[in-house]
Amino acid sequence: MMRPLRAACLVSLLASLCASLSACAKPDVESTPTGGTIIIATAGDASHLIPTHWESTSDRMLAELLFDPLVEIGPERNVFGDAGFVRRLASQWAWTADSLAIRFTLDSTAAWHDGQPVVARDAVAAFRVLKGRFNPGSLKTEMKEIDSVAAPDDRTVVVHFSRKSPYQLYFASHILPIPTHITDAIADSLLERSAWAQRPVGSGPYRLARREPGVETELVAVADHYRGRPGPDRILFSTSPTAESGVARVLSGEADMWELLAPQFVPEAEKYPDVRLIRSESFGYAFAAFNFRDPNDSSRPHPLLRERALRRALTMAIDRERNVRTRFGSEARAGLGPFARINSPADSDLTHIPYDTIAADRVLDSLGWTARNRDGIRVRNGRPLMFTALVPEASGGRRAMAELMQEQFRNVGVDLRIVIGDDKVFGSRLKSGRFDLLFGGWGTTPLRTSIQGTWGSRGPDPWGAQNQAYYANAEADSAIARAVRELTPAEAAPHYRRAYQLIIDDAAAIWLYEVTEAHAVHARLLTPPWRAEAWWRTIPLWRVDPAKRLPRDAAPVTP
């Protein structure tokens, strides 16, 4: 059971963090040079343009350019208190005395693209839709800590929370108001397919100009935006059928950006003087998780992998560092554990199960796997030491890791059968638990509490909600619970560290890799410091080098 936060301490902390307007200041967009066109080549098109229904990164990119939130996490990615958060639709905020609500005051100049003012009930409506049963969007998870949203007057939004927490402002930052002067006439159940959802009127720095689903979406700058005119005139999101064709468009100069350049494309891209590679750490990590349940009956423990010693021996058989070098060269690093480096750099020195095939052989022998069949696979009581690996077809990195590990397992007498599944096959086997090793990956957020869902034991939501291999460790759960309820990063850090070490020692998974992200950007584009968690949020601050302007950077003709 989580202990309540010390209310007086929380109020004092939050008051000091927002004691001056400089702590809550919005960036100076108006001073950014204006003009230019940015063509972003993408692998997939957005399926939703409105912020209450996004399901993918493509959805989120467009929604966050078309709509503004109340507040936004700052470039430091702090999620505790409100240090570093920047103003958006809300010009100021303050906590109530009991630390169970935040009162936001809306910017009096904030307006929708049709000129109507943004009002408090717009935030109330967004929250209602986000929490509603008709909404398939992924943001419902972020709303769990918010109890209700009220509008005591047109300029005041009050967000009420179910418990005291240092992450309240971060949760509230996921509320992107919707225009009730339009949406009130649309039933929530019909909102997703409404005419407004296809051509939304938003509040963000860009408005929708043109859209051809599956092909191209054009956004144009809002010249009189309440936060100041954004830099580029136009943003075009152009869909490419393959990564190869998308990257080729950037290298030829036809497009200006390709997000997440695959490692095999990096050497070629480095040859082009008009292409600049922006490298950043990733919020994602890949792993091979051991299934703790019987693939034939998820109500029972796994007949083999429930043995900790066996999981550790299997981990010892894998040369993670060599595998990463073989597949990625210098463009990735071996995973550290159940987290991404960017979220926890201080934990890069955790102790890992070493690569040691001699020790792996010794442990497997001690567990009774001494006999071998004619293929060299270990056998115990007539059963070969064989496992099935479930690997997504779409991930070249994980497919390569599975193939490298297959050979390394065979060196110690273990047979790994690889099942490569398309979306349908992979999803079906994942849901039913029909695998022994799951080659998975998580894209995390700056909020470290997500480990409750990914590696916490299954229990009341959010515990274990995304724990697809049924891992369970009560001691790790206890450490996570303590970390989640601490008031400051310094207080939370040792508990997260303990949880990470317990999960690593328990061999919950083999931690495969973290890719160093490389983004291909046209050299004429001048960009602010890269935000790995949401680079598109800085697009209004991008500008074109005047000496390198292209014909497409000419100001668009106003009809």
mmCIF file of C-alpha atoms in Angstrom, residues 5 37 43 79 91 140 142 148 233 240 246 265 318 378 415 471 480 506 554:
data_model
loop_
_atom_site.group_PDB
_atom_site.id
_atom_site.type_symbol
_atom_site.label_atom_id
_atom_site.label_comp_id
_atom_site.label_asym_id
_atom_site.label_seq_id
_atom_site.Cartn_x
_atom_site.Cartn_y
_atom_site.Cartn_z
ATOM 1 C CA LEU A 5 2.999 12.029 0.473
ATOM 2 C CA THR A 37 9.351 24.445 -46.052
ATOM 3 C CA ALA A 43 7.386 5.294 -42.823
ATOM 4 C CA VAL A 79 8.699 15.009 -14.393
ATOM 5 C CA SER A 91 -0.309 31.103 -18.422
ATOM 6 C CA LYS A 140 -6.062 6.752 -21.270
ATOM 7 C CA GLU A 142 -1.769 8.747 -18.503
ATOM 8 C CA SER A 148 -11.761 14.907 -12.602
ATOM 9 C CA ASP A 233 6.046 28.323 -43.205
ATOM 10 C CA SER A 240 7.333 6.526 -48.142
ATOM 11 C CA GLY A 246 12.393 7.327 -47.644
ATOM 12 C CA PHE A 265 22.015 3.437 -43.814
ATOM 13 C CA ILE A 318 24.987 -15.124 -24.747
ATOM 14 C CA ARG A 378 21.094 -31.504 -24.095
ATOM 15 C CA ASP A 415 18.043 -25.640 -29.216
ATOM 16 C CA TYR A 471 7.578 -11.987 -14.594
ATOM 17 C CA ILE A 480 9.451 -0.064 -7.271
ATOM 18 C CA ASP A 506 16.794 -12.764 -11.394
ATOM 19 C CA ALA A 554 9.998 30.553 -50.880
#
